[in-house]
Coordinates of C-alpha atoms in Angstrom, one line a residue:
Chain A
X1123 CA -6.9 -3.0 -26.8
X1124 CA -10.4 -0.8 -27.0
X1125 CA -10.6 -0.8 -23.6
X1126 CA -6.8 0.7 -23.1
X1127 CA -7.0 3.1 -25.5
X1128 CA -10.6 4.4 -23.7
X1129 CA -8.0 4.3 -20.6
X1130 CA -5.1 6.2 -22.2
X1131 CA -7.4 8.9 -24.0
X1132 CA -9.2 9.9 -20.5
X1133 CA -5.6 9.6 -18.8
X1134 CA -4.5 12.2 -21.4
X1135 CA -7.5 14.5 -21.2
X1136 CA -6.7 14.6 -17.4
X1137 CA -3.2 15.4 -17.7
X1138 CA -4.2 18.3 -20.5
X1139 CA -6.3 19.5 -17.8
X1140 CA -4.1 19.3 -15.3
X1141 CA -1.6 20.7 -17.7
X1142 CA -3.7 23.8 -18.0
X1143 CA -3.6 24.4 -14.1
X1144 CA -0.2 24.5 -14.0
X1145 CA 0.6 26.7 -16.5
X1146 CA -2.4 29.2 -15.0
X1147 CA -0.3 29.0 -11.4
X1148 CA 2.9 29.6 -13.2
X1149 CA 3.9 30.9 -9.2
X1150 CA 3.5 27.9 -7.9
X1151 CA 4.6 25.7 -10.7
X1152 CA 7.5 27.7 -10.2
X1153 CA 7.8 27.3 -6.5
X1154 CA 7.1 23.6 -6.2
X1155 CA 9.4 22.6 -9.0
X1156 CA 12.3 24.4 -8.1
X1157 CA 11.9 23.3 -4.5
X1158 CA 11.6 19.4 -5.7
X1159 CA 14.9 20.1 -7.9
X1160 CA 16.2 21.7 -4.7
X1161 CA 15.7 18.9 -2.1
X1162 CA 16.9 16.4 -5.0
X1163 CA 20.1 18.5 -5.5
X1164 CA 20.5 19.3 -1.7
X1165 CA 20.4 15.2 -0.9
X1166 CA 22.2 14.3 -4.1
X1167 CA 25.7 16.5 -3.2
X1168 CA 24.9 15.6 0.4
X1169 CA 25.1 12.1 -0.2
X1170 CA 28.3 12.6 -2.5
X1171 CA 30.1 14.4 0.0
X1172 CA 29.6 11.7 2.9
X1173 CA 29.9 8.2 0.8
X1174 CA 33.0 9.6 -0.8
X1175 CA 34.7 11.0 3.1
X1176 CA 33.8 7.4 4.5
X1177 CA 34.1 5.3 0.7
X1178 CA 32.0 2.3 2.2
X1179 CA 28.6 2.6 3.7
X1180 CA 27.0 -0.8 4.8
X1181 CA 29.8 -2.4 2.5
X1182 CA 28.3 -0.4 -0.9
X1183 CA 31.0 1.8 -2.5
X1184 CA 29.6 5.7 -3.3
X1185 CA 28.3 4.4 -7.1
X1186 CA 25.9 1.9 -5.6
X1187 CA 24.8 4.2 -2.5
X1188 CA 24.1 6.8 -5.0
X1189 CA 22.1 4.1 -7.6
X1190 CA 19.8 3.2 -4.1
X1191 CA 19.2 6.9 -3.9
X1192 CA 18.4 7.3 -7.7
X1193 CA 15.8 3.8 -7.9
X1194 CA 14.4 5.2 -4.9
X1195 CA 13.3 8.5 -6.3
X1196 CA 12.3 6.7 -9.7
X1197 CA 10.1 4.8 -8.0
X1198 CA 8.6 7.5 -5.1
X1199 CA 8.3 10.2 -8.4
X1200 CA 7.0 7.7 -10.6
X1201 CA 3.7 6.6 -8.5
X1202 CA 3.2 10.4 -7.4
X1203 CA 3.2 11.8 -11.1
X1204 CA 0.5 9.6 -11.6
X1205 CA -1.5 8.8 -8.6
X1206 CA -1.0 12.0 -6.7
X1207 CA -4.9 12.1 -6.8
X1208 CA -5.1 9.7 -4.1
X1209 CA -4.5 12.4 -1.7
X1210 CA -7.5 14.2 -2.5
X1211 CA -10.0 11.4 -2.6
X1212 CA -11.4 11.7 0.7
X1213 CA -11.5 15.4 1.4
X1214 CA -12.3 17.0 -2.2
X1215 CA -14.1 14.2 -3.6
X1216 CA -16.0 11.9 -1.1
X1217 CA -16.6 15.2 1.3
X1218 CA -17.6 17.1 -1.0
X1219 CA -20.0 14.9 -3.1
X1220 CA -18.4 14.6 -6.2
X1221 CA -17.6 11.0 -6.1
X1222 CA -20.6 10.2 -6.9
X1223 CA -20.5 12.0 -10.1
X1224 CA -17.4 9.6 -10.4
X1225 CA -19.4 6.6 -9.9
X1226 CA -21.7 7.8 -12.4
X1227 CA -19.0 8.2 -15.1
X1228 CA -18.7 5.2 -17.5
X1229 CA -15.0 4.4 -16.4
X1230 CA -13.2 2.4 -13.0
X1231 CA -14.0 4.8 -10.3
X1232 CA -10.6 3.7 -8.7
X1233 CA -8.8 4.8 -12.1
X1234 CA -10.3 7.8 -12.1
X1235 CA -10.3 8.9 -8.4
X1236 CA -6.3 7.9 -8.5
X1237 CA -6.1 10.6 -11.8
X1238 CA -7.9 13.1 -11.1
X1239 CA -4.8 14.9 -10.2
X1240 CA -1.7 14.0 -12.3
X1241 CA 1.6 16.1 -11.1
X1242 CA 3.4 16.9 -14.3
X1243 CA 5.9 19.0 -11.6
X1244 CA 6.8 15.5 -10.7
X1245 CA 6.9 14.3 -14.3
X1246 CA 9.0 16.9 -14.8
X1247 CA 11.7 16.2 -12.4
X1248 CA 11.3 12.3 -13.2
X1249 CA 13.0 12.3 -17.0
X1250 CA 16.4 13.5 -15.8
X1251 CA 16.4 10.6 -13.2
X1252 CA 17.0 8.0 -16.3
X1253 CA 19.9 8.9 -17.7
X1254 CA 21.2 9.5 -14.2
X1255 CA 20.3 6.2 -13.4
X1256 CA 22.2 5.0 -16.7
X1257 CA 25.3 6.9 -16.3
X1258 CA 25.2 5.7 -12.0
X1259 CA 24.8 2.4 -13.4
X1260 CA 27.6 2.2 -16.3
X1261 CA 30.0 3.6 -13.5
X1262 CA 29.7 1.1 -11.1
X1263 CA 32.6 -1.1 -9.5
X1264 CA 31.6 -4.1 -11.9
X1265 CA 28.7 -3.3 -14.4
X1266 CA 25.7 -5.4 -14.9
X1267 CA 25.3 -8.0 -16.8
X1268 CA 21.9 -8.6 -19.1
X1269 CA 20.3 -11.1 -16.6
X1270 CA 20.9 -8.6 -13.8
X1271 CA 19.1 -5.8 -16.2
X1272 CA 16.7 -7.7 -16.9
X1273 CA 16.0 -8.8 -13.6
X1274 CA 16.3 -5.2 -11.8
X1275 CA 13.5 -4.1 -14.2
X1276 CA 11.2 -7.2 -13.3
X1277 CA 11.5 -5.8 -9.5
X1278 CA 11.1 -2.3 -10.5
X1279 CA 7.8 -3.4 -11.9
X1280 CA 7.2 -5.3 -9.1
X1281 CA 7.9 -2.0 -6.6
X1282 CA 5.9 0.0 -8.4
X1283 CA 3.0 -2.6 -8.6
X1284 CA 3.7 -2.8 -4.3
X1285 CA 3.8 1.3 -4.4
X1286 CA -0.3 1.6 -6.5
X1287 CA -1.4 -1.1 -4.0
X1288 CA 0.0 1.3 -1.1
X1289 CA -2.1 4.1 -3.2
X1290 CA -5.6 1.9 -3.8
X1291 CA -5.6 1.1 -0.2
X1292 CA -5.6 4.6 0.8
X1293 CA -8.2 5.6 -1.8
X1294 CA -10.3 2.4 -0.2
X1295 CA -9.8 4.0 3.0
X1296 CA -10.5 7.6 1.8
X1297 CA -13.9 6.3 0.3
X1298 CA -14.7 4.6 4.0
X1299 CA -13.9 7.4 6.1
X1300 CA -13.1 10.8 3.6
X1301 CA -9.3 10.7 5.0
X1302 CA -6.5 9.5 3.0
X1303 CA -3.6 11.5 3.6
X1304 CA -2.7 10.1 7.2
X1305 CA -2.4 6.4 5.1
X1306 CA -0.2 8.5 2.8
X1307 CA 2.0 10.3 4.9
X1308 CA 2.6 7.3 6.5
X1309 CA 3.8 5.3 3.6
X1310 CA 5.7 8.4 2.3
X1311 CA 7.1 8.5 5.6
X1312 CA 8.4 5.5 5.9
X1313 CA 9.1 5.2 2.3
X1314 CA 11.4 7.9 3.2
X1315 CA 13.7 5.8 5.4
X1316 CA 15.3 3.7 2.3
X1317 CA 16.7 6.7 0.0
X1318 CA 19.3 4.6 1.6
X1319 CA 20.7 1.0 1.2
X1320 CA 18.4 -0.8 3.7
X1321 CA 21.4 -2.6 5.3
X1322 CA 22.6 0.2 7.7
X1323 CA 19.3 -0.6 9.6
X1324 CA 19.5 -3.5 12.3
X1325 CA 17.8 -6.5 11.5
X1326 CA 14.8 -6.4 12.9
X1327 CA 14.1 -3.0 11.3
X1328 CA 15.1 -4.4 7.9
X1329 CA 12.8 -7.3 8.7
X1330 CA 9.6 -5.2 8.9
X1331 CA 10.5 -3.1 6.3
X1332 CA 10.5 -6.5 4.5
X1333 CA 7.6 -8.2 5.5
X1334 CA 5.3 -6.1 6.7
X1335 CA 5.3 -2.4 5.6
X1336 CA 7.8 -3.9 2.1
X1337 CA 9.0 -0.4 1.5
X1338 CA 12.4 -2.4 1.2
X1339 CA 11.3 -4.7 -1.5
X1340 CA 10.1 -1.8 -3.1
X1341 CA 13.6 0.2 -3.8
X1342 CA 16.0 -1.9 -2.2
X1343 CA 15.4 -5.4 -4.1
X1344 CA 15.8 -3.8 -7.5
X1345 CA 18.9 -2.0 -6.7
X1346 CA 20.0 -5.1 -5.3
X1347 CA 19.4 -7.3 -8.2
X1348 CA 20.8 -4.6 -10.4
X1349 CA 24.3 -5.4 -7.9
X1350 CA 23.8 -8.8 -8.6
X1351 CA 23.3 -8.9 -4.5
X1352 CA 19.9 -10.8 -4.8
X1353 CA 19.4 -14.4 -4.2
X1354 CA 16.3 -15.7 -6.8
X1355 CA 14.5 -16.7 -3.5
X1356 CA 14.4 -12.8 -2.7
X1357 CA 13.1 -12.1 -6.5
X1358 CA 10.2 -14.5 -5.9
X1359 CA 9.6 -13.6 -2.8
X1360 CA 9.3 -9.8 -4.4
X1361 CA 7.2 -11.1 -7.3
X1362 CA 4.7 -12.6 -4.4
X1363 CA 4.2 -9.6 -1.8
X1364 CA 3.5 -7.4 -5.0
X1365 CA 0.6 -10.1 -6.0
X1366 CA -0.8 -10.4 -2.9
X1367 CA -0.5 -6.6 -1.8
X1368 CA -2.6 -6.0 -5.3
X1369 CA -4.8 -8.4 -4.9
X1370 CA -5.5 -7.6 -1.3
X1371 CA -6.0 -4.1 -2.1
X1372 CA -7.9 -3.9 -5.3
X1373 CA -10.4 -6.9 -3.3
X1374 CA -10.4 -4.0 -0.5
X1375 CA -11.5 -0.8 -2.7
X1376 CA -14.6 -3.4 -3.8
X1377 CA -15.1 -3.5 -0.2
X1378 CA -15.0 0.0 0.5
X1379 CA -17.2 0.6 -2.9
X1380 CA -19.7 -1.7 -1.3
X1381 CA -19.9 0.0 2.0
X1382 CA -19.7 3.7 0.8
X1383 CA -22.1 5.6 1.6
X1384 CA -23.3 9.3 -0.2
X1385 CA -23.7 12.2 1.8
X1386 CA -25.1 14.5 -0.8
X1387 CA -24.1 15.7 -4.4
Chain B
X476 CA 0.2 40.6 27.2
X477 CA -3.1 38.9 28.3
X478 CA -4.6 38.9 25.0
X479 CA -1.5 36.6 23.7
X480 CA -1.6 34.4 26.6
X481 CA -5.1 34.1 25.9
X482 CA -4.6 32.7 22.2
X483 CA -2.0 30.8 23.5
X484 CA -4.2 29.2 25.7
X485 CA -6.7 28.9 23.4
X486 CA -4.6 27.3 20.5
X487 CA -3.0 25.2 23.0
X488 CA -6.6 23.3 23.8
X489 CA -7.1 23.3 20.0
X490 CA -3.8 21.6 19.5
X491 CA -5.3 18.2 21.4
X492 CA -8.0 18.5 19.0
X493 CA -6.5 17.4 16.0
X494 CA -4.5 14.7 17.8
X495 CA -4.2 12.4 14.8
X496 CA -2.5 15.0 12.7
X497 CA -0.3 16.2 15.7
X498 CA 0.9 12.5 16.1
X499 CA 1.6 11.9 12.5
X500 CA 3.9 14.7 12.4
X501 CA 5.3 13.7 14.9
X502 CA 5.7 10.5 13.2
X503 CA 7.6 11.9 10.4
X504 CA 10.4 13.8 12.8
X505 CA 10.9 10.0 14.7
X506 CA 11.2 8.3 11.2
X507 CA 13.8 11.0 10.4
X508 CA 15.4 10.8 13.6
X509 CA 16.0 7.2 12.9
X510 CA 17.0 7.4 9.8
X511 CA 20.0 9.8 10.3
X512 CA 20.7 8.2 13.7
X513 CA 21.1 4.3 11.9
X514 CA 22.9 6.3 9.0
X515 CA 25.6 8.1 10.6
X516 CA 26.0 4.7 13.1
X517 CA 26.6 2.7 9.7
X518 CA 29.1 5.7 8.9
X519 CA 30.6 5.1 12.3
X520 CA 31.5 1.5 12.1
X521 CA 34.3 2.0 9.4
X522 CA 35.9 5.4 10.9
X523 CA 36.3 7.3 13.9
X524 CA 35.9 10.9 12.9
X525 CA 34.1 12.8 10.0
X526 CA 34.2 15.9 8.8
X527 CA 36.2 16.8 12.2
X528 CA 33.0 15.3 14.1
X529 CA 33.7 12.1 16.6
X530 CA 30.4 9.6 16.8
X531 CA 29.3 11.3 20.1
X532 CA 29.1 14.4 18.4
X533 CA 27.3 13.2 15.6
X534 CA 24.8 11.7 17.1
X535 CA 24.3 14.5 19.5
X536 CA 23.9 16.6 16.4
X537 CA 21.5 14.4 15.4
X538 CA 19.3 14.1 18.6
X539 CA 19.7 17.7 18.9
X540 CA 18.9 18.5 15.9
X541 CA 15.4 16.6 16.2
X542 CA 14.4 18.3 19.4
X543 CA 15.4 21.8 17.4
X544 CA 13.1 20.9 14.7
X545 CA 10.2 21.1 16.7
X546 CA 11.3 24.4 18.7
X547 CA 12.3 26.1 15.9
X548 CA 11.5 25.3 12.9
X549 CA 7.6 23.6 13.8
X550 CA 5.7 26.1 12.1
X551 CA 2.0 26.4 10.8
X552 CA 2.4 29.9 9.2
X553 CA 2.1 28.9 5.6
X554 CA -1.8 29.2 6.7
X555 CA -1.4 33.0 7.1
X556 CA -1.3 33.7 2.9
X557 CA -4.5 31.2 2.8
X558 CA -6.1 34.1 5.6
X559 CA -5.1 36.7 3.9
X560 CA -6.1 35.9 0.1
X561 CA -9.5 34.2 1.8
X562 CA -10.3 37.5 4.0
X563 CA -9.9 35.8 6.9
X564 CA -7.9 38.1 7.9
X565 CA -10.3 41.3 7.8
X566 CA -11.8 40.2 11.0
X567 CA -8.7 39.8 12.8
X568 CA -7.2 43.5 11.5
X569 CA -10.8 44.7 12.9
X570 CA -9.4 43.6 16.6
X571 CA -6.9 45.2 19.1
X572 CA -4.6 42.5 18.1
X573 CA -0.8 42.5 16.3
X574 CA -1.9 39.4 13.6
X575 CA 2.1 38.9 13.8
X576 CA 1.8 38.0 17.6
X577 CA -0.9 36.6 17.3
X578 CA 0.5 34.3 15.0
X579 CA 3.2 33.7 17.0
X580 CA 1.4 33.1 20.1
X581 CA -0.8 30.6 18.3
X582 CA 2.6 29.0 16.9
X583 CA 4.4 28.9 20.4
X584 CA 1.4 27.2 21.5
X585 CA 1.4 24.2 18.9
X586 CA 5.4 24.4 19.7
X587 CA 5.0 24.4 23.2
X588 CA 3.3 20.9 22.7
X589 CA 5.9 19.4 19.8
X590 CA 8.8 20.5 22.5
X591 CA 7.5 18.2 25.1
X592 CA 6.4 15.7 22.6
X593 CA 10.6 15.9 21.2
X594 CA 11.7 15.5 24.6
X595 CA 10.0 12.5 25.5
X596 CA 10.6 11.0 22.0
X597 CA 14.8 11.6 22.4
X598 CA 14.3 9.7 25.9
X599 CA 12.8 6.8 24.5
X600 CA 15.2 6.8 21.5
X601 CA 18.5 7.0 23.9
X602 CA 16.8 4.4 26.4
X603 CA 16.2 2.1 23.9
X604 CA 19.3 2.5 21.4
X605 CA 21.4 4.1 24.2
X606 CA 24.0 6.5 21.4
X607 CA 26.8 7.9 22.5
X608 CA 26.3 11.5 23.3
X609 CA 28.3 14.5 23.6
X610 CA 27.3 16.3 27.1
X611 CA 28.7 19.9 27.4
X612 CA 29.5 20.7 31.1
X613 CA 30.5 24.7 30.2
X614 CA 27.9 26.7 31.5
X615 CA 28.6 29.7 29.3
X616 CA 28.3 27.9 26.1
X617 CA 25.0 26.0 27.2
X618 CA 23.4 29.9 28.1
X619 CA 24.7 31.1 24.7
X620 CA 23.2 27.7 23.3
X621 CA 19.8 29.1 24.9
X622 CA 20.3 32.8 23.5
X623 CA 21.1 31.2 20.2
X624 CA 18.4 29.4 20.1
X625 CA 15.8 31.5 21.4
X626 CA 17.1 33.8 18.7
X627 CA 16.9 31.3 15.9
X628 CA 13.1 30.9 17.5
X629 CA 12.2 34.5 16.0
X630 CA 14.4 34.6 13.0
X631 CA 12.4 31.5 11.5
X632 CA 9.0 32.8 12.6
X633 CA 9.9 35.9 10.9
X634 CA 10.8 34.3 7.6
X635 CA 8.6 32.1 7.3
X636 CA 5.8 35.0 8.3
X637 CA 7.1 37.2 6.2
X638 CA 7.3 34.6 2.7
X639 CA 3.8 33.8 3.7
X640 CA 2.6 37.5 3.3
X641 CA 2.4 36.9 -0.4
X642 CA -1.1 36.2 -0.1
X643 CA -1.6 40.2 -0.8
X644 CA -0.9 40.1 -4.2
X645 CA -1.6 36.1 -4.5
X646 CA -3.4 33.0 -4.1
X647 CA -1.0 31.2 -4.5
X648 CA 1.1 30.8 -1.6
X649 CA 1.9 27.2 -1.0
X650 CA 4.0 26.8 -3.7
X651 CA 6.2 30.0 -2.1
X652 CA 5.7 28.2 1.4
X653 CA 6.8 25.0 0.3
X654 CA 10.1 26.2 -1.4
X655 CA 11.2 28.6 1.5
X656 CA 10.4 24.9 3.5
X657 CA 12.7 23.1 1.5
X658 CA 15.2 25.7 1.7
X659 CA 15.3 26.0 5.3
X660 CA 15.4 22.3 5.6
X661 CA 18.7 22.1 3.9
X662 CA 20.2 25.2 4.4
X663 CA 19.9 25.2 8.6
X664 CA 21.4 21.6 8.5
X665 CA 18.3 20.4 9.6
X666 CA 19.6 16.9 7.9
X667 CA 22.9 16.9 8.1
X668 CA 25.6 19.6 9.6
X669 CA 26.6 22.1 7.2
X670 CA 30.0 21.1 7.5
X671 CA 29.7 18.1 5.4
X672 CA 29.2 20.0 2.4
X673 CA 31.4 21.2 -0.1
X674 CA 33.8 24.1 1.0
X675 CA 31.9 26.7 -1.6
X676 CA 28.6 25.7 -0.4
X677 CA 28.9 25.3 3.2
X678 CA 30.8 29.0 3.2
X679 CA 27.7 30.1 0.7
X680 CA 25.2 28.8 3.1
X681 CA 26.8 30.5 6.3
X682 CA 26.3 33.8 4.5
X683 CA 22.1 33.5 5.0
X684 CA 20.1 33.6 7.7
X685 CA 19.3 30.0 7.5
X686 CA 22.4 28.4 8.8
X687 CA 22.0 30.3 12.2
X688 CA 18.3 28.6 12.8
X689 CA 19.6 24.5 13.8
X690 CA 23.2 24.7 12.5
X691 CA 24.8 27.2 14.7
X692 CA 23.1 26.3 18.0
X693 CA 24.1 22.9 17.3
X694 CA 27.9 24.2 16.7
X695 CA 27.8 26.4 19.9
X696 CA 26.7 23.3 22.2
X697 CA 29.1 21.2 20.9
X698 CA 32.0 23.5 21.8
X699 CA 33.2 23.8 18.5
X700 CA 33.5 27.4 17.8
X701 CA 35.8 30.0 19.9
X702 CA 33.8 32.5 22.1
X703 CA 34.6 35.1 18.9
X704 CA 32.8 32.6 16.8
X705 CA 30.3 32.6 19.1
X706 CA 29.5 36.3 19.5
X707 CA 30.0 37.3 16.0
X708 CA 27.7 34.6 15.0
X709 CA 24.9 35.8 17.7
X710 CA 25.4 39.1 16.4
X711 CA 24.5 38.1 12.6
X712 CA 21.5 36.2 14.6
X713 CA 20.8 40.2 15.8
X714 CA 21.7 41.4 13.0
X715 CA 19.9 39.0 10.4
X716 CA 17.0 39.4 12.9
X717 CA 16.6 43.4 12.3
X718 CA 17.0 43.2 8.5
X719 CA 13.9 41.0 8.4
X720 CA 11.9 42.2 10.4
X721 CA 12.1 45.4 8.8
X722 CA 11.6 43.4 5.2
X723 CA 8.5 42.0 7.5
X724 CA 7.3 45.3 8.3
X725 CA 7.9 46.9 4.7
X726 CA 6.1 44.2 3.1
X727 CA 3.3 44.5 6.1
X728 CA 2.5 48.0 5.5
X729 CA 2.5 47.8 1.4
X730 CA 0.2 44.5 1.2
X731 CA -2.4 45.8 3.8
X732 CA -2.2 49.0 1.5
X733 CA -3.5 46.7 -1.8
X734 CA -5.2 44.9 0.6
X735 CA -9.6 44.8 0.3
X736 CA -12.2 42.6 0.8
X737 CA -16.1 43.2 -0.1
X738 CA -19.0 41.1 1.0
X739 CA -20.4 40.6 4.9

């Protein structure tokens, strides 16, 4: 309990800081923050105006296209507000020295490489998404029942846990060779391709995006389950990549850690 | 006219130096491209025209669009507030050189290299997936296509030139440069065609300058506006083209005014 309120107390300093940037760039608070709200807008009437011409995409009525398109930005907003310093690992702090002042710090160097930059922009456009979500989710053909609440905020959980392993990996790369933000772009890239329901994709598309870059099981599984559309050998399975894609990559930024090596500070 | 060809050759060697970069960004227009293509496919399955479109002509949209991307809109130029705010840009106003074609010429280089990269990347998407396209055979709508889109060319170049000019009176000029981005993206039906939109919005949208950069090309190649269309259309192009570039100019002249730099 110490220990997470340590956690929480540097967590908050950071965002105050990074609080204080923001409101010193007003510009470009401004500017990115209405361009977010803008592409979230843009794809949202977008989306409205094609599911309700054709009423059925991939068999899911314009409600439950529109609820894959909300968990999908809870989820993508959600891991940037908080671990948008993983971007900046390898070419501001491993470049530049100041990682080792990092490892110096009494606190997890992977915590606090991931905070350094916490993107209350993001934050910001993240609480309107819930009661979005809610009112998406009360209007659906039939609404959910408890289990299935119960269940789509297990695999939530479970996507986020799959979307910080995504993040530590590329902050153990980043330490190994000062890049991180071709990992990134990658993952946001392909993340990217399910702001849709996974299904209008042909199998073997929907198979990787299963098994081996699960950007699926990230959004699509909980929206799923939420439809009552997933089998509890799909939830498990869910469960188990998000266990072994954090253990893998937490066992990998020890690795990294191991084998970095200072420049200069 | 040397000089230019110069820094286009120049940037163009540069280009194959960062290949990593060049290749990821690439990366994100195939992941788009295969995205909208599986999207609008699903849509295709329960119906046979949308929003007065047919399947072919979607999906032409679609390829079209991604080979349009990287002609017109592939831009570096949110990099000109960071030379102007950093005093980069001292040395180059010291040289017999316009910095806007210079710019440009630098641009058209890295676009030279993203147009054959598109090109090759459409072939192996339609070799493998093998979509059914829309292939105009009137020869006067594929040359206005061309004027259209060398037209859209300069109008985005200027735009984007021109927001990115803020870096006299700011530092901050990515968050400017991002939003103008994220504009352009939607509003030149770079995603989807503006058609799809609501009536309010699409008719809102056609008033700006973006809509003529992907949207209207896009419309004259797939026959879908009269020959008045047409013309009136490249005519706004013209005429969208001269109001900004005389913004470009104004804006020019008053930031190198404020503009000064100190230190060797």
């Amino acid at each position: 309990m110490k220990t997470l309120k340590k956690y929480f107390r540097i967590w908050w300093k950071l965002a105050g800081n990074n609080f204080g940037t923001l409101v010193a760039t007003r510009l470009s608070f401004f500017s990115y923050l209405s361009g977010k709200i803008i592409r979230f807008v843009f794809f949202w009437i977008f989306l409205i105006a094609l599911v309700e011409k054709s009423e059925v995409l991939a068999g899911y009525s314009p409600r439950e296209v529109l609820l894959f398109y909300l968990v999908f930005n809870v989820i993508d907003i959600f891991t940037q507000t908080l671990l948008r310093g993983t971007y900046a690992i390898g070419h501001q702090l491993v470049k530049e020295g100041k990682f080792d002042f990092i490892l110096a710090q009494p606190v997890n160097p992977l915590f606090r490489s991931v905070s350094n930059i916490i993107d209350l922009i993001d934050f910001a456009t993240l609480l309107p998404l819930f009661p979005l979500l809610g009112l998406v989710t009360l209007k659906l053909p039939i609404t959910p029942n408890f289990s299935q609440f119960v269940i789509f905020l297990l695999l939530t959980i479970s996507g986020l846990t799959i979307a910080f392993a995504f993040h530590f990996l590329a902050a153990g790369i980043a330490v190994l060779t000062f890049e991180s933000h071709h990992v990134m772009f990658l993952y946001r890239n392909l993340l990217n391709m399910v702001r849709f329901p996974i299904d209008i994709y042909p199998q073997a598309l929907q198979f990787v995006m299963t098994v081996f870059v699960p950007v699926g099981v990230m959004v699509a599984f909980p929206a799923k389950a939420l439809l009552g559309l997933l089998s509890w050998q799909w939830v498990v399975y869910s469960f188990a990549v998000a266990a072994v894609f954090l253990f893998g990559s937490l066992k990998f930024w020890n690795f990294s850690l191991r084998h970095y090596q200072s420049a200069s500070s | 006219m040397r000089k230019y060809i110069t820094i286009f050759k120049a940037n163009w060697q540069a280009t194959f130096e960062y290949r990593l970069n060049f290749f990821l960004g690439r990366l994100e227009n195939i992941i788009l491209l295969v995205t909208l293509y599986f999207l609008w496919n699903s849509i295709f399955a329960q119906q046979e025209t949308i929003f007065d479109y047919n399947k072919a002509q979607i999906l032409t949209y679609v390829i079209g669009g991604h080979f349009l991307r990287a002609l017109i809109l592939e831009t570096r130029t949110k990099f000109v507030g960071e030379e102007i705010y950093s005093g980069f840009i001292s040395s180059v106003l010291l040289k017999p050189v316009s910095y806007f074609w210079q710019w440009f010429a630098e641009d058209f280089a890295r676009k030279a290299l993203t147009i054959l990269t598109s090109i090759f990347e459409a072939a192996i998407f339609i070799v493998l997936v093998k979509p059914s396209l829309f292939i105009q055979k009137d020869i006067n709508l594929i040359l206005l296509t061309i004027v259209a889109i060398v037209l859209a060319a300069f109008l985005n170049f200027v735009i984007t030139f021109t927001t990115a000019l803020f870096g006299f009176w700011s530092d901050e000029t990515y968050g400017p440069s991002f939003l103008m981005d994220v504009i352009i993206n939607f509003a030149s039906g770079a995603f989807f065609p503006l058609d799809v939109l609501p009536q309010f919005l699409a008719l809102s949208l056609k008033v700006l300058p973006f809509s003529y950069l992907l949207f209207f090309p896009l419309k004259i190649y797939l026959g879908q506006l009269s020959f008045g269309a047409v013309f009136t259309g490249l005519g706004l192009q013209v005429l969208w083209l001269f109001i900004l570039s005389n913004i470009y100019r104004f804006v020019w002249s008053r930031g190198l005014r404020r503009y000064s730099t100190y230190g060797g």
